[in-house]
Structures are given as C-alpha cells and as structure tokens.
Amino acid sequence: MSVSIPGEALIERTASIGGSVTINCKYALEEESSTRYFCRNNRNISCEKVISSPAEKMTNEGRLSLTDDKQKRAYSVTISTLTQEDDGIYWCAMVRGIDDPPTCLSEIHLRILNWDDMEPTTITPDPPGTAKIECKYPEMLTESKKFLCKGDNPFNCQELICTNQESNNVNDGRFTLRVNKRLKHFYVYIKDLNREDSGTYWCVSGDSEYTKFHLSVGIIAGVVVGLVFLAVALILLILCRQKLFKTQACCAAGGPSTQTDAEQSTEGNNGDHGYEEIQLQKQQTNPVQSVYATVNPPPADQLHYASVNFHKDGEASPDKNRCSASGGSAETTLYSTVTKPDDH
C-alpha cells in the first residue's frame, strides 16, 4: 500500500536485541476518528502494515501492541523481544477510509543493537565521592516505573532503586531517585562511592526505554588526602635525619680541637714539670711532623730523701722525733742535705 508523506520530522530510535521499544505517534484533532496504522517501509515507497487499530481500541498481535490515548491525541506501538530483523524504517500513519491511502504522521528509523554495541555515557564522580546519573524518558512513559540497575544486560541486572506508587522521589540507603516531570528526566544520586561501585548501569523507563552508563570509581578523596599527609611526614622525617647526621659530623670534626685546647690548659696548670702527651691527627696534605714529649714517672716511683744528724759523742741514740720523712708531691722532686759532724 502506498503512503502519503506530508514531510513530517524524522524520529530515530535505538534498541537492543532481546529488548523492547515503544514508538509514540501523535495525530491532529481531525484524525481522531481515523484508523491508527503502523507500517514498515519495504524500500519502494510502499508501506507494509505491521499493526492497526480502530480509534480508542487496544490491539495485541504477538510481539506487537497498539494503545490509543485520545486525550493526548497520540497512540503508541510497542515491539517486544526485538531481533536484528526488526531493524529498519517505520511509519506512523492514519487511514480515514477503507479506500484511502495511509497518511504519514512521522517516519521512524529503528536501529537494533547488541547490548555490548551500545555506547555508554561515562559518569564522572564528584570530589566528595558522589555520582549523579541523569536519565531521560519520553512523555508517553511519564507515569511508568523508572529504576536504576547494575549489570551488563538490563534484562539481567541488579535493581538498585525504583519509583513506587506513593512517590516519584525515593531514598534507599546510599541511593536517591528524583523525577522531574517538567523536563522528562529522572536523576539518581549515589553517595559514599567505593571501588566496588564501578561498572555498567542502566536507566530503565517502563519496558522500552534503556540508557547505558559506565561508572569508574578511583581512589577517593579521603585516601588521597591521607597519602599526601603520609608523604609530607616522610619528607620531614628524612630532612630531620639528614640534619641530625650533619650535626654529628660537625661534632666529630670539632672534637680534636676542643680536646687539644683542654690539654693545653691542663699543661699550663700543672707547672713546669707536668707534661701531657699530645695526639695529632694525621693530615693527608702535610708531611708528618716529629713531636717530642717528656714524661715524668708516676708518683709511686719517685725517690724520697730524709735529713739525718749524727751526734759526735755517739752516746745518745737517734731521736725518732728528729728523723722525719717527707713525701714529695706528684709534681715536685725534693732533695735533702746530709750533714756529718766533724771529728775532733
């Protein structure tokens, strides 16, 4: 059957094998009583009927269904369990009479992909560790269930949060879902992200609208800050150790000079006969000098002398009190004179 094409806008839809797609077809007020008609282009400007229905009727034919909403002046066609053969060009059309050709309302290019072929939208987490996922949906799915799930395939994924009959704004643990009917968007927020949250996510509206996202969670800000503080602490520790080593090296280099000064001071205080041994450090650039020192024997080996008086008559024995012994000090050598009386 040929079709009249008034030049309506082109609609592009993408769906995946095994999934479903819903196509929304709007019509004018004067077309309310016309038959709703959905057909497929067979490449020769003819329209092969896929499904049709009288006004205000709901029709199901296998994998296809057609539902009319007279208040919105729109009908929707849903194709489920999609295969690669469903890829192609379709038309939303209306038929006024039995012998009239369909009047095209809009042209739809439907592309069928494998789930892996769908390009995901990359989600970048915010610095505090929160991710925001923005999901669009068509007006015809405004009242449909909306949810977020995680997995490689939206038909086999873990549902994380969804709307319910009581409210379109839902909080569930780390997940928050908000619906904006004016913009035809819903938003999902994930807080307290960790590395296990990385992966593929799906926004699902009704049974036909799927949007693929990929979330990659790296090292969170708190860990980064901790690593920075650790790095600063290590740098400070290294600097302190280097400063300590330099201080010890300076003390070791200044030690002999200090010791020499102390030894010179001791030598001056010990008098003329006190000597100390001076140790010189070996100098690589100067020739070795000879150093001589005089060493006194220890005090225990010093000689002691006593004064003895001999009496002429020899009658009296020496008085013990007249015999005195003097011990020399460690620093002074003592000498005594012995006097013998003359014999007459």
Short mmCIF file of N, CA and C in Angstrom, two decimals, residues 76-250:
data_model
loop_
_atom_site.label_atom_id
_atom_site.label_comp_id
_atom_site.label_asym_id
_atom_site.label_seq_id
_atom_site.Cartn_x
_atom_site.Cartn_y
_atom_site.Cartn_z
N SER A 76 0.49 4.68 20.77
CA SER A 76 1.84 4.13 20.94
C SER A 76 1.87 2.69 20.46
N VAL A 77 2.98 2.34 19.83
CA VAL A 77 3.21 0.99 19.34
C VAL A 77 4.44 0.43 20.05
N THR A 78 4.28 -0.75 20.63
CA THR A 78 5.38 -1.40 21.34
C THR A 78 5.75 -2.70 20.62
N ILE A 79 7.04 -2.85 20.36
CA ILE A 79 7.58 -4.07 19.77
C ILE A 79 8.47 -4.71 20.83
N SER A 80 8.17 -5.92 21.22
CA SER A 80 8.95 -6.60 22.27
C SER A 80 9.78 -7.73 21.67
N THR A 81 10.69 -8.25 22.49
CA THR A 81 11.58 -9.35 22.09
C THR A 81 12.19 -9.05 20.72
N LEU A 82 12.88 -7.94 20.66
CA LEU A 82 13.44 -7.47 19.39
C LEU A 82 14.52 -8.41 18.86
N THR A 83 14.58 -8.49 17.54
CA THR A 83 15.63 -9.24 16.85
C THR A 83 16.31 -8.30 15.86
N GLN A 84 17.39 -8.79 15.27
CA GLN A 84 18.11 -7.96 14.31
C GLN A 84 17.24 -7.65 13.09
N GLU A 85 16.28 -8.53 12.78
CA GLU A 85 15.39 -8.32 11.63
C GLU A 85 14.43 -7.15 11.84
N ASP A 86 14.27 -6.71 13.07
CA ASP A 86 13.37 -5.57 13.34
C ASP A 86 14.01 -4.24 12.98
N ASP A 87 15.29 -4.25 12.67
CA ASP A 87 15.98 -3.02 12.28
C ASP A 87 15.40 -2.53 10.94
N GLY A 88 15.09 -1.22 10.88
CA GLY A 88 14.56 -0.70 9.62
C GLY A 88 13.82 0.62 9.78
N ILE A 89 13.04 0.98 8.75
CA ILE A 89 12.30 2.24 8.71
C ILE A 89 10.81 1.94 8.84
N TYR A 90 10.16 2.70 9.75
CA TYR A 90 8.73 2.50 10.01
C TYR A 90 8.01 3.84 9.84
N TRP A 91 6.68 3.78 9.71
CA TRP A 91 5.86 4.98 9.60
C TRP A 91 4.69 4.89 10.56
N CYS A 92 4.45 6.02 11.24
CA CYS A 92 3.19 6.21 11.95
C CYS A 92 2.22 6.86 10.95
N ALA A 93 1.05 6.27 10.80
CA ALA A 93 0.12 6.77 9.78
C ALA A 93 -1.32 6.66 10.26
N MET A 94 -2.22 7.32 9.53
CA MET A 94 -3.66 7.27 9.81
C MET A 94 -4.39 6.96 8.50
N VAL A 95 -5.48 6.17 8.62
CA VAL A 95 -6.29 5.81 7.45
C VAL A 95 -7.72 6.30 7.71
N ARG A 96 -8.18 7.23 6.88
CA ARG A 96 -9.50 7.82 7.10
C ARG A 96 -10.61 6.92 6.57
N GLY A 97 -10.42 6.37 5.45
CA GLY A 97 -11.46 5.50 4.87
C GLY A 97 -10.85 4.21 4.37
N ILE A 98 -11.72 3.26 4.03
CA ILE A 98 -11.24 1.95 3.60
C ILE A 98 -10.42 2.05 2.32
N ASP A 99 -10.82 2.91 1.42
CA ASP A 99 -10.13 3.01 0.14
C ASP A 99 -9.06 4.11 0.11
N ASP A 100 -8.91 4.81 1.22
CA ASP A 100 -7.92 5.90 1.26
C ASP A 100 -6.54 5.35 1.64
N PRO A 101 -5.49 5.93 1.04
CA PRO A 101 -4.14 5.51 1.43
C PRO A 101 -3.79 6.08 2.81
N PRO A 102 -2.90 5.44 3.51
CA PRO A 102 -2.48 5.96 4.82
C PRO A 102 -1.80 7.32 4.68
N THR A 103 -2.06 8.16 5.63
CA THR A 103 -1.40 9.46 5.69
C THR A 103 -0.30 9.39 6.75
N CYS A 104 0.90 9.65 6.32
CA CYS A 104 2.05 9.50 7.23
C CYS A 104 2.07 10.64 8.25
N LEU A 105 2.26 10.26 9.48
CA LEU A 105 2.42 11.25 10.55
C LEU A 105 3.89 11.51 10.87
N SER A 106 4.66 10.46 10.92
CA SER A 106 6.10 10.59 11.21
C SER A 106 6.84 9.36 10.71
N GLU A 107 8.11 9.54 10.41
CA GLU A 107 8.98 8.46 9.93
C GLU A 107 9.94 8.08 11.05
N ILE A 108 10.05 6.80 11.28
CA ILE A 108 10.89 6.31 12.39
C ILE A 108 11.99 5.42 11.83
N HIS A 109 13.22 5.72 12.20
CA HIS A 109 14.36 4.86 11.88
C HIS A 109 14.72 4.11 13.15
N LEU A 110 14.49 2.82 13.10
CA LEU A 110 14.74 1.97 14.27
C LEU A 110 16.04 1.19 14.05
N ARG A 111 16.95 1.34 14.99
CA ARG A 111 18.23 0.64 14.90
C ARG A 111 18.32 -0.36 16.04
N ILE A 112 18.62 -1.61 15.70
CA ILE A 112 18.72 -2.67 16.69
C ILE A 112 20.19 -2.98 16.94
N LEU A 113 20.58 -2.93 18.20
CA LEU A 113 21.97 -3.18 18.59
C LEU A 113 22.05 -4.31 19.59
N ASN A 114 23.23 -4.92 19.64
CA ASN A 114 23.54 -5.77 20.78
C ASN A 114 23.78 -4.87 21.98
N TRP A 115 23.56 -5.39 23.17
CA TRP A 115 23.77 -4.58 24.37
C TRP A 115 25.21 -4.11 24.45
N ASP A 116 26.14 -4.96 24.02
CA ASP A 116 27.56 -4.58 24.07
C ASP A 116 27.89 -3.50 23.06
N ASP A 117 27.08 -3.39 22.00
CA ASP A 117 27.35 -2.39 20.96
C ASP A 117 26.89 -1.00 21.37
N MET A 118 26.05 -0.92 22.36
CA MET A 118 25.56 0.39 22.80
C MET A 118 26.68 1.15 23.50
N GLU A 119 26.88 2.38 23.06
CA GLU A 119 27.92 3.22 23.67
C GLU A 119 27.40 3.80 24.98
N PRO A 120 28.10 3.53 26.08
CA PRO A 120 27.64 4.07 27.37
C PRO A 120 28.03 5.53 27.56
N THR A 121 27.28 6.21 28.37
CA THR A 121 27.65 7.55 28.82
C THR A 121 28.52 7.42 30.06
N THR A 122 29.68 8.07 30.03
CA THR A 122 30.62 7.96 31.16
C THR A 122 30.21 8.90 32.28
N ILE A 123 30.20 8.38 33.49
CA ILE A 123 29.85 9.17 34.67
C ILE A 123 31.13 9.50 35.42
N THR A 124 31.32 10.78 35.71
CA THR A 124 32.48 11.23 36.48
C THR A 124 32.03 11.56 37.90
N PRO A 125 32.54 10.87 38.91
CA PRO A 125 32.13 11.16 40.29
C PRO A 125 32.57 12.55 40.72
N ASP A 126 31.77 13.16 41.59
CA ASP A 126 32.14 14.43 42.19
C ASP A 126 33.22 14.19 43.23
N PRO A 127 34.05 15.25 43.57
CA PRO A 127 35.14 15.07 44.55
C PRO A 127 34.71 14.50 45.89
N PRO A 128 33.54 14.87 46.45
CA PRO A 128 33.18 14.29 47.76
C PRO A 128 32.83 12.81 47.71
N GLY A 129 32.83 12.18 46.50
CA GLY A 129 32.51 10.77 46.42
C GLY A 129 31.04 10.50 46.13
N THR A 130 30.42 11.37 45.31
CA THR A 130 29.01 11.21 44.93
C THR A 130 28.90 11.21 43.41
N ALA A 131 28.07 10.32 42.88
CA ALA A 131 27.83 10.25 41.44
C ALA A 131 26.39 10.65 41.14
N LYS A 132 26.21 11.38 40.04
CA LYS A 132 24.88 11.80 39.60
C LYS A 132 24.62 11.21 38.22
N ILE A 133 23.52 10.46 38.09
CA ILE A 133 23.14 9.84 36.82
C ILE A 133 21.85 10.49 36.34
N GLU A 134 21.88 11.06 35.14
CA GLU A 134 20.72 11.75 34.57
C GLU A 134 20.09 10.88 33.49
N CYS A 135 18.81 10.57 33.65
CA CYS A 135 18.12 9.64 32.74
C CYS A 135 16.93 10.35 32.08
N LYS A 136 16.85 10.28 30.76
CA LYS A 136 15.72 10.86 30.03
C LYS A 136 14.68 9.78 29.72
N TYR A 137 13.44 10.23 29.54
CA TYR A 137 12.38 9.30 29.15
C TYR A 137 11.36 10.05 28.29
N PRO A 138 10.65 9.36 27.41
CA PRO A 138 9.65 10.02 26.56
C PRO A 138 8.40 10.36 27.37
N GLU A 139 7.64 11.29 26.85
CA GLU A 139 6.44 11.75 27.56
C GLU A 139 5.45 10.63 27.80
N MET A 140 5.36 9.70 26.85
CA MET A 140 4.41 8.60 26.99
C MET A 140 4.73 7.68 28.16
N LEU A 141 5.96 7.78 28.70
CA LEU A 141 6.35 6.94 29.83
C LEU A 141 6.41 7.73 31.14
N THR A 142 5.72 8.88 31.16
CA THR A 142 5.76 9.73 32.35
C THR A 142 5.28 9.00 33.59
N GLU A 143 4.24 8.21 33.46
CA GLU A 143 3.68 7.52 34.62
C GLU A 143 4.22 6.09 34.78
N SER A 144 5.15 5.70 33.95
CA SER A 144 5.69 4.34 34.02
C SER A 144 6.74 4.22 35.13
N LYS A 145 6.99 3.00 35.52
CA LYS A 145 8.01 2.73 36.53
C LYS A 145 9.39 3.10 35.98
N LYS A 146 10.18 3.70 36.86
CA LYS A 146 11.55 4.09 36.50
C LYS A 146 12.50 3.52 37.55
N PHE A 147 13.62 2.99 37.09
CA PHE A 147 14.56 2.41 38.04
C PHE A 147 15.97 2.42 37.48
N LEU A 148 16.92 2.20 38.38
CA LEU A 148 18.33 2.09 38.03
C LEU A 148 18.80 0.70 38.42
N CYS A 149 19.52 0.04 37.50
CA CYS A 149 20.07 -1.28 37.82
C CYS A 149 21.51 -1.35 37.35
N LYS A 150 22.23 -2.34 37.86
CA LYS A 150 23.65 -2.52 37.54
C LYS A 150 23.87 -3.90 36.94
N GLY A 151 24.56 -3.95 35.81
CA GLY A 151 24.83 -5.21 35.14
C GLY A 151 25.10 -4.99 33.66
N ASP A 152 25.54 -6.03 32.98
CA ASP A 152 25.86 -5.92 31.56
C ASP A 152 24.63 -5.90 30.68
N ASN A 153 23.49 -6.39 31.20
CA ASN A 153 22.27 -6.52 30.41
C ASN A 153 21.09 -6.04 31.24
N PRO A 154 20.26 -5.12 30.73
CA PRO A 154 19.15 -4.61 31.54
C PRO A 154 18.09 -5.66 31.86
N PHE A 155 18.12 -6.80 31.18
CA PHE A 155 17.18 -7.87 31.48
C PHE A 155 17.73 -8.84 32.53
N ASN A 156 18.97 -8.64 32.87
CA ASN A 156 19.59 -9.49 33.89
C ASN A 156 20.55 -8.63 34.71
N CYS A 157 19.98 -7.66 35.43
CA CYS A 157 20.79 -6.73 36.21
C CYS A 157 20.19 -6.58 37.61
N GLN A 158 21.00 -6.05 38.50
CA GLN A 158 20.58 -5.87 39.90
C GLN A 158 19.88 -4.53 40.06
N GLU A 159 18.60 -4.56 40.41
CA GLU A 159 17.86 -3.31 40.61
C GLU A 159 18.31 -2.66 41.90
N LEU A 160 18.68 -1.37 41.82
CA LEU A 160 19.23 -0.65 42.97
C LEU A 160 18.20 0.27 43.61
N ILE A 161 17.40 0.95 42.81
CA ILE A 161 16.37 1.85 43.35
C ILE A 161 15.32 2.07 42.26
N CYS A 162 14.06 2.27 42.67
CA CYS A 162 12.99 2.45 41.69
C CYS A 162 11.90 3.34 42.29
N THR A 163 11.09 3.91 41.41
CA THR A 163 9.94 4.69 41.86
C THR A 163 8.85 3.73 42.34
N ASN A 164 7.92 4.29 43.11
CA ASN A 164 6.79 3.48 43.59
C ASN A 164 5.50 4.27 43.41
N GLN A 165 4.40 3.67 43.76
CA GLN A 165 3.09 4.31 43.56
C GLN A 165 2.89 5.51 44.46
N GLU A 166 3.52 5.50 45.63
CA GLU A 166 3.33 6.60 46.58
C GLU A 166 4.08 7.86 46.18
N SER A 167 5.30 7.70 45.64
CA SER A 167 6.13 8.88 45.39
C SER A 167 7.11 8.60 44.26
N ASN A 168 7.43 9.67 43.53
CA ASN A 168 8.46 9.60 42.50
C ASN A 168 9.82 10.01 43.04
N ASN A 169 9.86 10.41 44.31
CA ASN A 169 11.12 10.77 44.96
C ASN A 169 11.40 9.74 46.05
N VAL A 170 12.47 9.00 45.89
CA VAL A 170 12.73 7.84 46.75
C VAL A 170 14.15 7.92 47.29
N ASN A 171 14.30 7.58 48.59
CA ASN A 171 15.61 7.43 49.22
C ASN A 171 15.74 5.98 49.68
N ASP A 172 16.87 5.38 49.34
CA ASP A 172 17.11 3.99 49.73
C ASP A 172 18.60 3.80 49.99
N GLY A 173 18.98 3.97 51.27
CA GLY A 173 20.39 3.81 51.64
C GLY A 173 21.26 4.86 50.98
N ARG A 174 22.23 4.40 50.21
CA ARG A 174 23.15 5.31 49.52
C ARG A 174 22.58 5.87 48.23
N PHE A 175 21.37 5.45 47.87
CA PHE A 175 20.78 5.84 46.59
C PHE A 175 19.58 6.75 46.79
N THR A 176 19.49 7.77 45.92
CA THR A 176 18.37 8.70 45.92
C THR A 176 17.89 8.87 44.49
N LEU A 177 16.56 8.79 44.28
CA LEU A 177 15.98 8.95 42.94
C LEU A 177 15.00 10.12 42.96
N ARG A 178 15.16 11.05 42.00
CA ARG A 178 14.28 12.21 41.89
C ARG A 178 13.76 12.30 40.45
N VAL A 179 12.44 12.52 40.31
CA VAL A 179 11.81 12.62 38.99
C VAL A 179 11.43 14.06 38.72
N ASN A 180 11.80 14.58 37.54
CA ASN A 180 11.41 15.91 37.11
C ASN A 180 10.49 15.75 35.90
N LYS A 181 9.18 15.80 36.14
CA LYS A 181 8.21 15.56 35.07
C LYS A 181 8.22 16.68 34.04
N ARG A 182 8.57 17.89 34.46
CA ARG A 182 8.58 19.01 33.52
C ARG A 182 9.66 18.81 32.46
N LEU A 183 10.85 18.35 32.89
CA LEU A 183 11.96 18.13 31.95
C LEU A 183 11.98 16.73 31.36
N LYS A 184 11.09 15.85 31.85
CA LYS A 184 11.06 14.44 31.42
C LYS A 184 12.40 13.76 31.70
N HIS A 185 12.91 14.02 32.90
CA HIS A 185 14.16 13.41 33.35
C HIS A 185 13.93 12.79 34.72
N PHE A 186 14.73 11.79 35.04
CA PHE A 186 14.85 11.40 36.44
C PHE A 186 16.33 11.24 36.76
N TYR A 187 16.67 11.54 38.02
CA TYR A 187 18.06 11.59 38.45
C TYR A 187 18.27 10.58 39.57
N VAL A 188 19.41 9.93 39.52
CA VAL A 188 19.80 9.01 40.59
C VAL A 188 21.14 9.47 41.15
N TYR A 189 21.20 9.61 42.48
CA TYR A 189 22.43 10.02 43.16
C TYR A 189 22.95 8.83 43.98
N ILE A 190 24.25 8.59 43.86
CA ILE A 190 24.91 7.53 44.64
C ILE A 190 25.98 8.20 45.50
N LYS A 191 25.90 8.02 46.81
CA LYS A 191 26.88 8.64 47.70
C LYS A 191 27.78 7.57 48.32
N ASP A 192 28.85 8.05 48.99
CA ASP A 192 29.82 7.16 49.65
C ASP A 192 30.34 6.11 48.68
N LEU A 193 30.81 6.57 47.53
CA LEU A 193 31.28 5.65 46.50
C LEU A 193 32.51 4.87 46.95
N ASN A 194 32.61 3.65 46.47
CA ASN A 194 33.82 2.85 46.67
C ASN A 194 34.12 2.14 45.35
N ARG A 195 35.27 1.46 45.32
CA ARG A 195 35.72 0.87 44.06
C ARG A 195 34.76 -0.22 43.55
N GLU A 196 34.01 -0.83 44.45
CA GLU A 196 33.06 -1.86 44.03
C GLU A 196 31.87 -1.28 43.27
N ASP A 197 31.68 0.05 43.32
CA ASP A 197 30.58 0.68 42.59
C ASP A 197 30.91 0.85 41.10
N SER A 198 32.14 0.60 40.71
CA SER A 198 32.50 0.71 39.30
C SER A 198 31.74 -0.35 38.48
N GLY A 199 31.34 0.03 37.26
CA GLY A 199 30.66 -0.94 36.41
C GLY A 199 29.65 -0.29 35.48
N THR A 200 28.79 -1.12 34.89
CA THR A 200 27.78 -0.68 33.92
C THR A 200 26.42 -0.55 34.61
N TYR A 201 25.75 0.58 34.35
CA TYR A 201 24.43 0.86 34.93
C TYR A 201 23.43 1.11 33.80
N TRP A 202 22.15 0.87 34.12
CA TRP A 202 21.07 1.09 33.16
C TRP A 202 19.96 1.91 33.81
N CYS A 203 19.57 2.98 33.13
CA CYS A 203 18.34 3.69 33.48
C CYS A 203 17.22 3.06 32.65
N VAL A 204 16.16 2.65 33.32
CA VAL A 204 15.06 1.97 32.64
C VAL A 204 13.75 2.71 32.93
N SER A 205 13.02 3.02 31.87
CA SER A 205 11.69 3.63 31.98
C SER A 205 10.69 2.71 31.31
N GLY A 206 9.70 2.25 32.08
CA GLY A 206 8.74 1.30 31.53
C GLY A 206 9.43 0.01 31.12
N ASP A 207 9.01 -0.52 29.97
CA ASP A 207 9.61 -1.75 29.44
C ASP A 207 10.31 -1.52 28.11
N SER A 208 10.57 -0.25 27.79
CA SER A 208 11.09 0.00 26.44
C SER A 208 12.21 1.03 26.37
N GLU A 209 12.44 1.76 27.42
CA GLU A 209 13.44 2.83 27.36
C GLU A 209 14.63 2.45 28.23
N TYR A 210 15.80 2.31 27.57
CA TYR A 210 17.01 1.90 28.28
C TYR A 210 18.14 2.86 27.93
N THR A 211 18.87 3.28 28.94
CA THR A 211 20.04 4.14 28.74
C THR A 211 21.21 3.53 29.49
N LYS A 212 22.33 3.41 28.80
CA LYS A 212 23.51 2.73 29.35
C LYS A 212 24.51 3.75 29.88
N PHE A 213 25.05 3.46 31.06
CA PHE A 213 26.06 4.32 31.69
C PHE A 213 27.22 3.46 32.18
N HIS A 214 28.37 4.11 32.27
CA HIS A 214 29.54 3.43 32.85
C HIS A 214 30.13 4.33 33.93
N LEU A 215 30.29 3.76 35.12
CA LEU A 215 30.84 4.48 36.27
C LEU A 215 32.18 3.88 36.64
N SER A 216 33.19 4.72 36.76
CA SER A 216 34.52 4.28 37.18
C SER A 216 34.90 5.04 38.43
N VAL A 217 35.11 4.31 39.51
CA VAL A 217 35.45 4.92 40.79
C VAL A 217 36.91 4.62 41.08
N GLY A 218 37.71 5.68 41.19
CA GLY A 218 39.11 5.50 41.55
C GLY A 218 39.31 5.66 43.03
N ILE A 219 40.52 6.16 43.43
CA ILE A 219 40.83 6.39 44.84
C ILE A 219 40.05 7.60 45.31
N ILE A 220 39.34 7.45 46.42
CA ILE A 220 38.51 8.54 46.93
C ILE A 220 39.36 9.63 47.55
N ALA A 221 38.74 10.80 47.69
CA ALA A 221 39.48 11.97 48.15
C ALA A 221 40.11 11.76 49.52
N GLY A 222 39.40 11.08 50.42
CA GLY A 222 39.94 10.88 51.77
C GLY A 222 41.23 10.10 51.75
N VAL A 223 41.30 9.08 50.90
CA VAL A 223 42.53 8.29 50.80
C VAL A 223 43.64 9.14 50.21
N VAL A 224 43.30 9.96 49.21
CA VAL A 224 44.31 10.82 48.60
C VAL A 224 44.89 11.77 49.63
N VAL A 225 44.02 12.40 50.43
CA VAL A 225 44.49 13.32 51.47
C VAL A 225 45.39 12.59 52.45
N GLY A 226 45.00 11.38 52.84
CA GLY A 226 45.82 10.60 53.77
C GLY A 226 47.19 10.30 53.19
N LEU A 227 47.24 9.96 51.91
CA LEU A 227 48.52 9.69 51.27
C LEU A 227 49.39 10.94 51.20
N VAL A 228 48.75 12.09 50.97
CA VAL A 228 49.52 13.34 50.93
C VAL A 228 50.15 13.63 52.29
N PHE A 229 49.36 13.48 53.37
CA PHE A 229 49.91 13.70 54.71
C PHE A 229 51.03 12.71 55.00
N LEU A 230 50.89 11.48 54.57
CA LEU A 230 51.93 10.48 54.79
C LEU A 230 53.21 10.86 54.05
N ALA A 231 53.06 11.34 52.82
CA ALA A 231 54.23 11.75 52.05
C ALA A 231 54.94 12.92 52.72
N VAL A 232 54.16 13.90 53.21
CA VAL A 232 54.77 15.05 53.90
C VAL A 232 55.51 14.60 55.15
N ALA A 233 54.91 13.67 55.91
CA ALA A 233 55.56 13.17 57.13
C ALA A 233 56.87 12.47 56.80
N LEU A 234 56.89 11.69 55.73
CA LEU A 234 58.12 11.00 55.34
C LEU A 234 59.20 11.99 54.93
N ILE A 235 58.80 13.04 54.20
CA ILE A 235 59.79 14.05 53.80
C ILE A 235 60.37 14.75 55.01
N LEU A 236 59.52 15.12 55.97
CA LEU A 236 60.02 15.77 57.19
C LEU A 236 60.95 14.85 57.97
N LEU A 237 60.63 13.57 58.03
CA LEU A 237 61.49 12.62 58.74
C LEU A 237 62.85 12.51 58.07
N ILE A 238 62.87 12.48 56.75
CA ILE A 238 64.14 12.40 56.03
C ILE A 238 64.97 13.65 56.27
N LEU A 239 64.33 14.83 56.24
CA LEU A 239 65.06 16.08 56.47
C LEU A 239 65.64 16.13 57.89
N CYS A 240 64.86 15.67 58.87
CA CYS A 240 65.35 15.66 60.26
C CYS A 240 66.54 14.73 60.42
N ARG A 241 66.49 13.57 59.78
CA ARG A 241 67.61 12.63 59.87
C ARG A 241 68.86 13.20 59.21
N GLN A 242 68.70 13.87 58.07
CA GLN A 242 69.84 14.49 57.42
C GLN A 242 70.46 15.58 58.29
N LYS A 243 69.61 16.37 58.93
CA LYS A 243 70.12 17.43 59.81
C LYS A 243 70.85 16.83 61.00
N LEU A 244 70.33 15.72 61.55
CA LEU A 244 70.98 15.06 62.68
C LEU A 244 72.34 14.51 62.28
N PHE A 245 72.45 13.91 61.11
CA PHE A 245 73.72 13.38 60.65
C PHE A 245 74.74 14.50 60.45
N LYS A 246 74.30 15.64 59.91
CA LYS A 246 75.21 16.77 59.73
C LYS A 246 75.71 17.29 61.07
N THR A 247 74.81 17.35 62.06
CA THR A 247 75.22 17.82 63.39
C THR A 247 76.24 16.89 64.01
N GLN A 248 76.04 15.58 63.90
CA GLN A 248 77.00 14.62 64.44
C GLN A 248 78.33 14.72 63.71
N ALA A 249 78.31 14.95 62.40
CA ALA A 249 79.55 15.07 61.65
C ALA A 249 80.33 16.31 62.08
N CYS A 250 79.64 17.40 62.33
CA CYS A 250 80.31 18.62 62.78
C CYS A 250 80.94 18.41 64.16
#
